[in-house]
């Protein structure tokens, strides 16, 4: 019997599927969480190669012995709707998670939030809504993530106050609703571990505008001067408890998470992370930031880290037939 959430897998077309829907060609499952069972934690990746790096994604998934439930990547705001990327991820049997960043990568200081607020990009937003709707794929759309930090131009340090952020979010959401893009789920994504930032509720667009919560958090270890090694509970507890006070009915995804090697034992940290997230009933899964960027965040940064993730995921992966997978 299961002891975590019931995972129901439904194809995008409603056609009959093989017992493991991830092995069926062309199947893009939609994932829903039902009840309060406790044996499966969903797992995703973001990699340096992005959604088309199929070999990179599958190599890491194979290394830890788990197919992917999500693939997350990043798009600048004025990019074309990434329909081909959505379909590529769909072919993996994973759900696309698009981080839609309100800036242009060639002009990052541009005041894009103001332009969005006054409607300059409305037709572009409609184009995204229509194209994603026409794809027929359920997509998680993560707009303006980590807004409560200081490193993005949609944060207070660059002049975007919570009220303006909410106004822009609702404007975009309303346009998608007008275009019938009901297959797009809106993921609201603060950064964890920022005690000096404003109360998160000030940034919250409201339950009618948000479908799920995505929380980001990193253990930088000793890779930078400030901070230091931090355990998963110390990193996430305060933020998750705060979110429960105003959005307690929504599922939570740890949308970006990773750990450095320097400053402690990454393998032990991975095991502690999965244990910690499994014990939180609101958390449905996590997406590992599998990039060699500021440091080597990748799961495969060492054989020990790879083995630790494989072992941890094994303990939170239920047999699908026992867990009531519907095909």
Short mmCIF file of C-alpha atoms in Angstrom, two decimals:
data_model
loop_
_atom_site.label_atom_id
_atom_site.label_comp_id
_atom_site.label_asym_id
_atom_site.label_seq_id
_atom_site.Cartn_x
_atom_site.Cartn_y
_atom_site.Cartn_z
CA UNK A 1 0.00 0.00 0.00
CA UNK A 2 1.06 3.56 -0.61
CA UNK A 3 1.90 5.93 2.18
CA UNK A 4 2.28 9.13 0.12
CA UNK A 5 0.13 10.94 -2.43
CA UNK A 6 -1.72 9.02 -5.06
CA UNK A 7 -0.13 9.67 -8.43
CA UNK A 8 -2.57 9.57 -11.29
CA UNK A 9 -1.14 9.65 -14.79
CA UNK A 10 -3.47 10.68 -17.59
CA UNK A 11 -2.41 11.04 -21.20
CA UNK A 12 -2.93 14.32 -22.96
CA UNK A 13 -5.13 12.59 -25.56
CA UNK A 14 -7.08 10.19 -23.38
CA UNK A 15 -5.85 7.20 -25.41
CA UNK A 16 -5.12 3.87 -23.75
CA UNK A 17 -1.49 3.61 -22.65
CA UNK A 18 1.07 0.97 -21.75
CA UNK A 19 1.46 0.05 -18.04
CA UNK A 20 4.36 2.49 -17.72
CA UNK A 21 3.22 5.61 -19.60
CA UNK A 22 6.78 6.96 -19.79
CA UNK A 23 7.74 4.09 -22.09
CA UNK A 24 4.95 4.80 -24.56
CA UNK A 25 5.93 6.76 -27.66
CA UNK A 26 4.42 10.21 -27.90
CA UNK A 27 2.71 10.14 -24.51
CA UNK A 28 2.81 13.26 -22.38
CA UNK A 29 1.31 12.45 -18.98
CA UNK A 30 -0.52 14.97 -16.86
CA UNK A 31 0.25 14.64 -13.17
CA UNK A 32 -2.26 15.24 -10.42
CA UNK A 33 -1.89 14.74 -6.69
CA UNK A 34 -4.82 13.29 -4.81
CA UNK A 35 -5.17 12.66 -1.09
CA UNK A 36 -2.42 12.60 1.50
CA UNK A 37 -0.46 9.42 0.77
CA UNK A 38 3.27 9.40 1.50
CA UNK A 39 5.44 7.17 -0.63
CA UNK A 40 6.36 9.01 -3.84
CA UNK A 41 8.26 12.26 -4.24
CA UNK A 42 8.26 13.58 -7.80
CA UNK A 43 11.63 14.40 -9.35
CA UNK A 44 12.78 16.76 -12.07
CA UNK A 45 15.88 18.35 -13.55
CA UNK A 46 17.10 21.59 -15.02
CA UNK A 47 20.29 21.11 -17.04
CA UNK A 48 22.73 23.38 -18.82
CA UNK A 49 21.68 22.06 -22.22
CA UNK A 50 18.03 22.92 -21.69
CA UNK A 51 14.96 21.05 -22.90
CA UNK A 52 16.56 19.76 -26.11
CA UNK A 53 19.51 18.14 -24.29
CA UNK A 54 17.84 14.75 -24.26
CA UNK A 55 21.08 12.80 -23.80
CA UNK A 56 22.08 14.99 -20.85
CA UNK A 57 18.68 14.67 -19.19
CA UNK A 58 18.35 10.94 -19.69
CA UNK A 59 21.95 10.27 -18.60
CA UNK A 60 21.33 11.88 -15.21
CA UNK A 61 17.93 10.23 -14.87
CA UNK A 62 19.50 6.86 -15.64
CA UNK A 63 22.33 7.51 -13.18
CA UNK A 64 19.84 7.90 -10.33
CA UNK A 65 17.44 5.25 -11.56
CA UNK A 66 14.40 7.51 -11.93
CA UNK A 67 12.50 8.78 -14.96
CA UNK A 68 11.86 12.50 -14.92
CA UNK A 69 8.55 13.98 -13.82
CA UNK A 70 9.57 17.55 -14.74
CA UNK A 71 12.07 19.34 -16.95
CA UNK A 72 12.61 23.02 -16.13
CA UNK A 73 14.29 25.61 -18.31
CA UNK A 74 14.49 29.39 -18.79
CA UNK A 75 13.11 31.73 -21.46
CA UNK A 76 13.63 35.46 -21.85
CA UNK A 77 10.36 37.31 -22.00
CA UNK A 78 10.32 38.32 -25.66
CA UNK A 79 11.33 34.88 -26.91
CA UNK A 80 9.00 33.01 -29.25
CA UNK A 81 6.65 30.55 -27.54
CA UNK A 82 8.81 27.45 -26.91
CA UNK A 83 6.39 24.96 -28.42
CA UNK A 84 9.11 22.70 -29.86
CA UNK A 85 10.80 22.58 -26.44
CA UNK A 86 7.48 21.73 -24.79
CA UNK A 87 6.99 18.85 -27.21
CA UNK A 88 10.56 17.62 -26.71
CA UNK A 89 10.01 17.42 -22.96
CA UNK A 90 6.65 15.80 -23.54
CA UNK A 91 8.35 13.05 -25.53
CA UNK A 92 10.43 12.27 -22.44
CA UNK A 93 7.22 11.69 -20.49
CA UNK A 94 7.93 14.72 -18.31
CA UNK A 95 5.98 17.90 -17.65
CA UNK A 96 7.50 21.12 -19.02
CA UNK A 97 8.26 23.85 -16.47
CA UNK A 98 9.01 27.14 -18.22
CA UNK A 99 10.70 29.84 -16.18
CA UNK A 100 9.56 32.98 -18.00
CA UNK A 101 11.93 35.79 -17.07
CA UNK A 102 10.68 39.38 -17.50
CA UNK A 103 13.83 40.72 -19.09
CA UNK A 104 15.67 40.60 -22.40
CA UNK A 105 18.98 38.84 -22.13
CA UNK A 106 20.60 41.44 -24.41
CA UNK A 107 19.16 44.37 -22.39
CA UNK A 108 18.75 43.17 -18.84
CA UNK A 109 18.35 46.56 -17.11
CA UNK A 110 15.40 47.46 -19.38
CA UNK A 111 12.27 48.35 -17.34
CA UNK A 112 10.25 45.41 -18.64
CA UNK A 113 7.94 45.16 -15.63
CA UNK A 114 6.71 48.69 -16.31
CA UNK A 115 6.16 47.90 -19.98
CA UNK A 116 4.21 44.78 -19.04
CA UNK A 117 2.13 46.77 -16.59
CA UNK A 118 1.03 49.31 -19.20
CA UNK A 119 0.24 46.66 -21.81
CA UNK A 120 3.10 47.09 -24.29
CA UNK A 121 3.60 43.32 -24.47
CA UNK A 122 -0.06 42.26 -24.39
CA UNK A 123 -0.08 40.89 -27.94
CA UNK A 124 3.13 38.97 -27.28
CA UNK A 125 1.56 37.47 -24.17
CA UNK A 126 -1.53 36.51 -26.21
CA UNK A 127 0.72 34.81 -28.74
CA UNK A 128 2.31 32.73 -25.98
CA UNK A 129 -1.11 31.85 -24.58
CA UNK A 130 -2.47 30.76 -27.97
CA UNK A 131 0.58 28.71 -28.89
CA UNK A 132 0.84 26.94 -25.56
CA UNK A 133 -2.88 26.26 -25.65
CA UNK A 134 -2.62 24.84 -29.19
CA UNK A 135 0.23 22.53 -28.14
CA UNK A 136 -2.26 20.48 -26.13
CA UNK A 137 0.35 19.92 -23.41
CA UNK A 138 -0.05 20.78 -19.74
CA UNK A 139 2.69 23.29 -18.90
CA UNK A 140 3.80 24.80 -15.60
CA UNK A 141 4.63 28.47 -16.21
CA UNK A 142 6.92 30.08 -13.63
CA UNK A 143 6.85 33.82 -14.21
CA UNK A 144 9.28 36.21 -12.51
CA UNK A 145 10.84 33.76 -10.07
CA UNK A 146 12.86 34.74 -6.97
CA UNK A 147 11.18 38.15 -6.89
CA UNK A 148 12.00 38.53 -3.19
CA UNK A 149 15.74 38.51 -3.82
CA UNK A 150 17.94 41.38 -4.92
CA UNK A 151 19.55 39.96 -8.08
CA UNK A 152 16.76 40.36 -10.66
CA UNK A 153 15.24 43.54 -12.14
CA UNK A 154 11.76 42.39 -11.09
CA UNK A 155 12.79 42.71 -7.43
CA UNK A 156 12.55 45.71 -5.06
CA UNK A 157 16.25 46.47 -5.50
CA UNK A 158 15.48 47.31 -9.14
CA UNK A 159 12.31 49.23 -8.38
CA UNK A 160 9.62 46.54 -8.63
CA UNK A 161 7.46 46.69 -5.53
CA UNK A 162 5.11 43.85 -4.51
CA UNK A 163 1.97 45.67 -5.67
CA UNK A 164 3.38 46.18 -9.18
CA UNK A 165 4.52 42.55 -9.34
CA UNK A 166 1.00 41.36 -8.47
CA UNK A 167 -0.58 43.69 -11.02
CA UNK A 168 1.67 42.35 -13.79
CA UNK A 169 1.10 38.72 -12.75
CA UNK A 170 -2.68 39.16 -12.81
CA UNK A 171 -2.57 40.94 -16.17
CA UNK A 172 -0.66 38.06 -17.75
CA UNK A 173 -2.88 35.45 -16.10
CA UNK A 174 -6.03 37.23 -17.29
CA UNK A 175 -4.78 37.26 -20.88
CA UNK A 176 -4.09 33.51 -20.76
CA UNK A 177 -7.57 32.96 -19.35
CA UNK A 178 -9.12 35.05 -22.11
CA UNK A 179 -7.30 32.93 -24.69
CA UNK A 180 -8.55 29.69 -23.14
CA UNK A 181 -5.07 28.50 -22.13
CA UNK A 182 -6.38 26.37 -19.27
CA UNK A 183 -3.59 23.82 -19.73
CA UNK A 184 -1.09 26.35 -18.35
CA UNK A 185 -0.60 26.11 -14.59
CA UNK A 186 0.85 29.18 -12.89
CA UNK A 187 3.72 28.53 -10.49
CA UNK A 188 4.54 31.31 -8.00
CA UNK A 189 8.17 30.94 -7.00
CA UNK A 190 9.87 32.80 -4.12
CA UNK A 191 13.39 32.18 -2.90
CA UNK A 192 13.92 30.52 0.48
CA UNK A 193 16.30 31.59 3.20
CA UNK A 194 16.03 35.37 2.90
CA UNK A 195 14.99 36.53 6.37
CA UNK A 196 15.43 40.23 5.58
CA UNK A 197 13.10 40.19 2.55
CA UNK A 198 9.51 41.52 2.76
CA UNK A 199 6.75 39.20 3.92
CA UNK A 200 5.93 36.85 1.06
CA UNK A 201 2.21 37.40 1.36
CA UNK A 202 2.76 40.92 0.05
CA UNK A 203 3.82 39.37 -3.26
CA UNK A 204 1.11 36.75 -3.52
CA UNK A 205 -1.32 37.27 -6.45
CA UNK A 206 -4.09 35.23 -4.77
CA UNK A 207 -5.34 31.66 -4.93
CA UNK A 208 -7.42 32.34 -8.04
CA UNK A 209 -4.22 33.36 -9.88
CA UNK A 210 -1.83 30.66 -8.65
CA UNK A 211 -2.01 26.89 -9.21
CA UNK A 212 1.05 25.72 -7.34
CA UNK A 213 3.97 27.07 -5.33
CA UNK A 214 7.58 26.68 -6.42
CA UNK A 215 10.26 27.43 -3.81
CA UNK A 216 13.96 27.87 -4.69
CA UNK A 217 16.83 27.24 -2.30
CA UNK A 218 20.54 26.41 -2.49
CA UNK A 219 23.22 25.19 -0.11
CA UNK A 220 26.21 27.22 -1.28
CA UNK A 221 28.50 25.68 1.32
CA UNK A 222 31.79 27.56 1.44
CA UNK A 223 31.79 28.54 -2.24
CA UNK A 224 31.19 32.20 -1.41
CA UNK A 225 32.20 34.54 1.37
CA UNK A 226 28.80 35.02 3.01
CA UNK A 227 26.80 32.27 4.62
CA UNK A 228 28.06 28.73 4.95
CA UNK A 229 26.87 25.15 4.98
CA UNK A 230 23.13 24.94 5.71
CA UNK A 231 20.97 21.89 6.28
CA UNK A 232 17.72 21.43 4.30
CA UNK A 233 15.42 22.13 7.25
CA UNK A 234 17.28 25.34 8.10
CA UNK A 235 17.12 26.41 4.46
CA UNK A 236 13.43 25.77 3.80
CA UNK A 237 11.51 25.61 7.08
CA UNK A 238 10.81 29.28 7.62
CA UNK A 239 9.71 29.91 4.04
CA UNK A 240 7.46 26.85 3.85
CA UNK A 241 5.84 27.66 7.18
CA UNK A 242 5.20 31.24 6.06
CA UNK A 243 3.61 30.08 2.81
CA UNK A 244 1.28 27.75 4.71
CA UNK A 245 -0.26 30.76 6.46
CA UNK A 246 -1.71 32.20 3.23
CA UNK A 247 -1.51 29.49 0.52
CA UNK A 248 -1.78 26.35 2.57
CA UNK A 249 -4.11 24.52 0.18
CA UNK A 250 -1.75 24.58 -2.81
CA UNK A 251 0.83 21.91 -3.66
CA UNK A 252 4.47 22.94 -3.26
CA UNK A 253 7.33 22.06 -5.58
CA UNK A 254 10.93 22.80 -4.66
CA UNK A 255 11.48 24.33 -8.08
CA UNK A 256 15.24 24.89 -7.87
CA UNK A 257 17.50 23.16 -5.39
CA UNK A 258 21.13 22.09 -5.36
CA UNK A 259 24.12 21.67 -3.08
CA UNK A 260 27.79 22.52 -3.43
CA UNK A 261 30.52 20.00 -2.66
CA UNK A 262 32.64 22.48 -0.67
CA UNK A 263 32.02 22.89 3.04
CA UNK A 264 30.36 19.60 3.98
CA UNK A 265 29.19 16.26 2.67
CA UNK A 266 26.99 16.71 -0.39
CA UNK A 267 25.97 13.05 -0.40
CA UNK A 268 24.64 13.29 3.15
CA UNK A 269 22.90 16.56 2.32
CA UNK A 270 21.06 14.96 -0.59
CA UNK A 271 19.77 12.18 1.65
CA UNK A 272 18.71 14.70 4.28
CA UNK A 273 16.92 16.81 1.64
CA UNK A 274 14.83 13.93 0.34
CA UNK A 275 13.98 12.80 3.88
CA UNK A 276 13.00 16.34 4.82
CA UNK A 277 10.81 16.94 1.76
CA UNK A 278 9.15 13.55 2.09
CA UNK A 279 8.07 14.44 5.61
CA UNK A 280 6.31 17.65 4.50
CA UNK A 281 2.78 16.84 3.33
CA UNK A 282 2.45 19.92 1.13
CA UNK A 283 5.60 19.14 -0.90
CA UNK A 284 4.95 17.00 -3.97
CA UNK A 285 8.48 16.92 -5.37
CA UNK A 286 11.66 18.77 -6.28
CA UNK A 287 13.60 19.87 -9.36
CA UNK A 288 17.38 19.67 -9.09
CA UNK A 289 19.41 22.52 -10.64
CA UNK A 290 21.82 20.22 -12.48
CA UNK A 291 24.21 22.87 -13.79
CA UNK A 292 27.97 23.39 -13.58
CA UNK A 293 27.68 27.12 -13.11
CA UNK A 294 28.74 29.12 -10.00
CA UNK A 295 29.94 25.75 -8.72
CA UNK A 296 29.36 22.19 -9.80
CA UNK A 297 25.75 21.79 -8.64
CA UNK A 298 25.23 18.61 -10.64
CA UNK A 299 24.06 15.41 -9.01
CA UNK A 300 26.96 13.64 -10.75
CA UNK A 301 29.59 16.01 -9.34
CA UNK A 302 30.96 12.97 -7.50
CA UNK A 303 30.20 9.24 -7.46
CA UNK A 304 29.13 9.59 -3.82
CA UNK A 305 26.56 12.28 -4.64
CA UNK A 306 25.19 10.24 -7.52
CA UNK A 307 24.82 7.15 -5.35
CA UNK A 308 23.21 9.18 -2.58
CA UNK A 309 20.55 10.57 -4.90
CA UNK A 310 19.84 7.16 -6.38
CA UNK A 311 19.42 5.66 -2.91
CA UNK A 312 17.28 8.54 -1.65
CA UNK A 313 14.94 8.46 -4.65
CA UNK A 314 14.63 4.69 -4.39
CA UNK A 315 13.19 5.08 -0.91
CA UNK A 316 10.51 7.53 -2.03
CA UNK A 317 9.51 5.81 -5.25
CA UNK A 318 6.46 3.58 -4.97
CA UNK A 319 5.65 0.77 -7.30
CA UNK A 320 3.22 2.35 -9.75
CA UNK A 321 0.74 -0.49 -9.72
CA UNK A 322 0.64 -0.50 -5.93
CA UNK A 323 0.25 3.28 -5.98
CA UNK A 324 -2.83 3.27 -8.13
CA UNK A 325 -1.46 4.60 -11.37
CA UNK A 326 -4.32 5.00 -13.79
CA UNK A 327 -3.57 4.74 -17.52
#
